[in-house]
Protein backbone atom coordinates (compact mmCIF):
# COMPACT_ATOMS: atom_id res chain seq x y z
CA MET A 1 123.53 168.03 219.37
CA ALA A 2 121.34 165.80 217.23
CA ALA A 3 122.74 163.77 214.40
CA THR A 4 122.63 165.14 210.87
CA VAL A 5 121.58 163.43 207.66
CA GLN A 6 123.81 163.29 204.57
CA ASN A 7 122.72 161.96 201.18
CA VAL A 8 125.06 160.20 198.77
CA VAL A 9 123.67 159.14 195.38
CA THR A 10 125.28 156.12 193.73
CA SER A 11 124.49 154.47 190.41
CA GLY A 12 124.47 150.87 189.28
CA VAL A 13 122.30 147.96 188.19
CA PHE A 14 119.31 146.40 189.95
CA GLU A 15 118.93 142.71 189.07
CA LEU A 16 116.06 140.38 189.96
CA ASP A 17 114.07 137.60 188.29
CA GLY A 18 116.41 137.61 185.29
CA GLY A 19 115.96 141.31 184.51
CA SER A 20 118.32 144.23 185.01
CA TRP A 21 117.71 147.97 185.29
CA ASN A 22 120.03 150.94 185.64
CA VAL A 23 119.20 152.77 188.87
CA ASP A 24 120.32 155.65 191.05
CA ASN A 25 120.21 154.89 194.77
CA ASN A 26 120.05 157.12 197.82
CA VAL A 27 122.61 156.18 200.45
CA TRP A 28 121.94 157.88 203.79
CA VAL A 29 124.76 158.69 206.22
CA VAL A 30 123.43 159.60 209.67
CA GLY A 31 125.58 160.84 212.55
CA ASP A 32 127.92 163.59 213.65
CA ASP A 33 131.57 164.49 213.11
CA ARG A 34 132.71 161.42 215.06
CA GLU A 35 130.43 158.50 214.20
CA VAL A 36 127.78 157.50 211.67
CA ILE A 37 125.61 154.70 210.44
CA VAL A 38 125.20 154.05 206.73
CA ILE A 39 121.74 153.15 205.46
CA ASP A 40 121.77 151.05 202.26
CA ALA A 41 125.33 150.66 200.99
CA ALA A 42 124.60 150.73 197.27
CA HIS A 43 126.91 150.20 194.28
CA ASP A 44 130.05 152.16 195.24
CA ALA A 45 131.79 151.48 198.55
CA GLY A 46 134.60 153.87 197.67
CA ARG A 47 132.29 156.80 197.18
CA ILE A 48 130.42 156.04 200.39
CA ALA A 49 133.68 155.71 202.32
CA GLU A 50 134.83 159.04 200.90
CA ALA A 51 131.64 160.68 202.19
CA VAL A 52 132.16 159.12 205.61
CA GLY A 53 135.75 160.33 205.79
CA GLU A 54 137.52 159.73 209.10
CA ARG A 55 134.31 159.11 211.03
CA ALA A 56 133.69 155.72 212.62
CA VAL A 57 130.97 153.67 210.94
CA ARG A 58 129.01 151.95 213.71
CA ALA A 59 126.71 149.93 211.44
CA ILE A 60 125.72 149.37 207.84
CA VAL A 61 121.93 149.07 207.95
CA CYS A 62 120.03 147.42 205.09
CA THR A 63 116.42 148.50 204.60
CA HIS A 64 116.05 145.35 202.49
CA ALA A 65 118.28 142.99 200.53
CA HIS A 66 117.64 143.71 196.87
CA ASN A 67 121.06 143.74 195.27
CA ASP A 68 121.04 147.47 194.51
CA HIS A 69 120.74 148.23 198.24
CA VAL A 70 123.35 145.76 199.52
CA ASN A 71 125.85 145.14 196.73
CA ALA A 72 128.51 147.44 198.26
CA ALA A 73 127.86 146.40 201.87
CA PRO A 74 130.59 143.74 202.28
CA ASP A 75 133.20 145.99 200.64
CA LEU A 76 132.22 148.90 202.89
CA ALA A 77 132.26 146.61 205.92
CA GLY A 78 135.76 145.50 205.00
CA ARG A 79 136.94 149.10 204.71
CA THR A 80 135.34 150.29 207.95
CA GLY A 81 135.01 147.27 210.23
CA ALA A 82 131.29 148.01 210.64
CA PRO A 83 128.73 145.21 211.05
CA ILE A 84 126.05 144.69 208.41
CA LEU A 85 122.53 144.53 209.87
CA LEU A 86 119.57 142.98 208.02
CA HIS A 87 116.10 141.73 208.97
CA PRO A 88 116.29 137.89 208.87
CA GLU A 89 113.26 137.55 206.59
CA ASP A 90 115.29 139.13 203.80
CA ARG A 91 118.09 136.59 204.00
CA VAL A 92 116.61 134.79 200.96
CA LEU A 93 117.29 137.92 198.87
CA TRP A 94 120.65 138.65 200.48
CA ASP A 95 121.92 135.18 199.57
CA GLN A 96 121.19 135.82 195.89
CA THR A 97 123.80 138.60 195.93
CA HIS A 98 126.19 137.45 198.67
CA PRO A 99 125.91 133.66 199.00
CA ASP A 100 129.29 133.38 200.71
CA ARG A 101 129.02 136.30 203.13
CA ALA A 102 126.33 136.43 205.81
CA PRO A 103 125.14 139.64 207.48
CA ASP A 104 126.69 140.27 210.89
CA GLY A 105 123.52 140.95 212.85
CA GLU A 106 119.75 140.99 212.68
CA LEU A 107 117.28 143.85 212.73
CA THR A 108 114.05 143.33 214.65
CA ASP A 109 110.80 145.26 214.74
CA GLY A 110 110.88 147.84 217.51
CA GLN A 111 114.65 147.67 217.93
CA THR A 112 116.37 150.98 218.66
CA LEU A 113 119.67 151.97 217.08
CA THR A 114 121.49 154.91 218.63
CA ILE A 115 124.00 157.03 216.73
CA ALA A 116 125.51 160.30 217.90
CA GLY A 117 123.00 160.34 220.75
CA THR A 118 120.06 160.06 218.33
CA GLU A 119 117.67 157.12 218.34
CA LEU A 120 116.41 155.36 215.22
CA GLN A 121 113.56 152.90 215.64
CA VAL A 122 113.34 149.88 213.35
CA LEU A 123 109.88 149.40 211.80
CA HIS A 124 109.32 146.09 209.99
CA THR A 125 107.40 147.04 206.84
CA PRO A 126 107.14 143.99 204.57
CA GLY A 127 105.66 144.13 201.10
CA HIS A 128 108.38 145.31 198.75
CA ALA A 129 110.48 142.58 200.32
CA PRO A 130 109.63 140.23 203.21
CA GLY A 131 112.24 141.69 205.53
CA ALA A 132 111.93 145.32 204.50
CA VAL A 133 112.35 147.83 207.32
CA CYS A 134 112.12 151.57 207.76
CA LEU A 135 114.09 153.59 210.31
CA TYR A 136 112.26 156.34 212.20
CA SER A 137 113.80 159.12 214.26
CA ARG A 138 111.28 161.16 216.23
CA GLU A 139 114.05 163.56 217.24
CA LEU A 140 115.09 164.27 213.64
CA GLY A 141 111.51 164.12 212.31
CA VAL A 142 112.53 161.71 209.55
CA VAL A 143 111.85 158.18 208.42
CA PHE A 144 114.17 156.33 206.06
CA SER A 145 111.74 154.30 203.97
CA GLY A 146 113.98 152.27 201.68
CA ASP A 147 111.74 151.09 198.85
CA THR A 148 108.58 150.87 200.96
CA LEU A 149 107.25 154.39 200.35
CA PHE A 150 108.16 156.94 197.69
CA HIS A 151 107.06 160.37 196.57
CA GLY A 152 103.87 159.27 194.81
CA GLY A 153 103.10 155.98 196.50
CA PRO A 154 104.21 152.49 197.48
CA GLY A 155 107.32 150.72 196.24
CA ALA A 156 107.12 148.16 193.45
CA THR A 157 105.58 144.76 194.17
CA GLY A 158 105.63 143.05 190.79
CA ARG A 159 108.61 140.78 191.42
CA SER A 160 109.50 137.77 193.54
CA TYR A 161 109.03 137.95 197.31
CA SER A 162 106.86 141.08 197.09
CA ASP A 163 103.15 141.59 197.71
CA TYR A 164 100.96 144.64 197.09
CA PRO A 165 98.34 144.18 199.85
CA THR A 166 101.17 143.63 202.32
CA ILE A 167 103.02 146.82 201.41
CA VAL A 168 99.82 148.87 201.58
CA LYS A 169 99.13 147.43 205.04
CA SER A 170 102.68 148.25 206.15
CA ILE A 171 102.41 151.84 204.94
CA THR A 172 98.95 152.56 206.27
CA GLU A 173 99.43 150.90 209.66
CA ARG A 174 103.08 151.72 210.38
CA LEU A 175 104.17 154.76 208.35
CA PHE A 176 100.90 156.70 208.23
CA ALA A 177 100.81 156.44 212.02
CA LEU A 178 103.83 158.77 212.13
CA PRO A 179 103.34 162.56 212.37
CA ASP A 180 102.25 164.14 209.08
CA ASP A 181 105.27 166.47 209.03
CA THR A 182 107.73 163.55 209.15
CA THR A 183 110.17 163.79 206.24
CA VAL A 184 110.41 160.58 204.20
CA HIS A 185 113.91 159.92 202.90
CA THR A 186 113.46 157.29 200.19
CA GLY A 187 115.68 154.69 198.58
CA HIS A 188 115.45 156.33 195.16
CA GLY A 189 114.46 159.80 194.01
CA GLU A 190 113.24 162.78 195.96
CA SER A 191 112.16 162.93 199.57
CA THR A 192 108.56 163.54 200.56
CA ALA A 193 106.46 163.81 203.73
CA ILE A 194 104.09 161.43 205.48
CA GLY A 195 101.20 163.90 205.27
CA ALA A 196 101.64 164.40 201.54
CA GLU A 197 101.66 160.68 200.81
CA LYS A 198 98.73 160.05 203.14
CA ALA A 199 96.72 162.72 201.29
CA GLY A 200 97.51 161.09 197.94
CA SER A 201 96.79 157.54 199.05
CA SER A 202 93.09 157.76 198.17
CA GLY A 203 94.13 157.26 194.58
CA TRP A 204 96.03 154.05 195.23
CA GLU A 205 94.75 150.76 193.93
CA LYS A 206 92.95 149.10 196.81
CA PRO A 207 94.24 145.65 197.80
């Protein structure tokens, strides 16, 4: 039986470059009734742990290291014993939030994570952040896009360590290469589909 996808929405504050914004984050719990991975441990480790229940957490995967996606990761790791995985190019952002606690392992482009017999492929998609990744499951027909792609277009690139031409390249070359009917589970807001975003991309600002 394939893994299932559970959504937990947590709320808190995103802080970068001296600014702060109240945000709601999508936390994705992927697995079965025995084991899961958690994608983007945001804001509230207690709420995430409650959603996980008695299941074993095999990894806490960070799509990128902006504080609103990783601020609950060490607490959740302490509760569950799970390793925190992050692409090394986002360590500069991670250290702004957790200077005294390093991630436990690195994510690499093309790496495969397996949970409940279901494979998730790591796609390095820089632009919103230098070490941003997406996780794609062909079996589930989903991609977890973090803040790389949203319903309506690319993630924000107006702050430090982000770049608009780079995110557009990541989306067009990596994500738009996925099947059009792939569901896109985003870091904030509603889910979408690759085909829908591809169709709307003609209106994007060209890099």
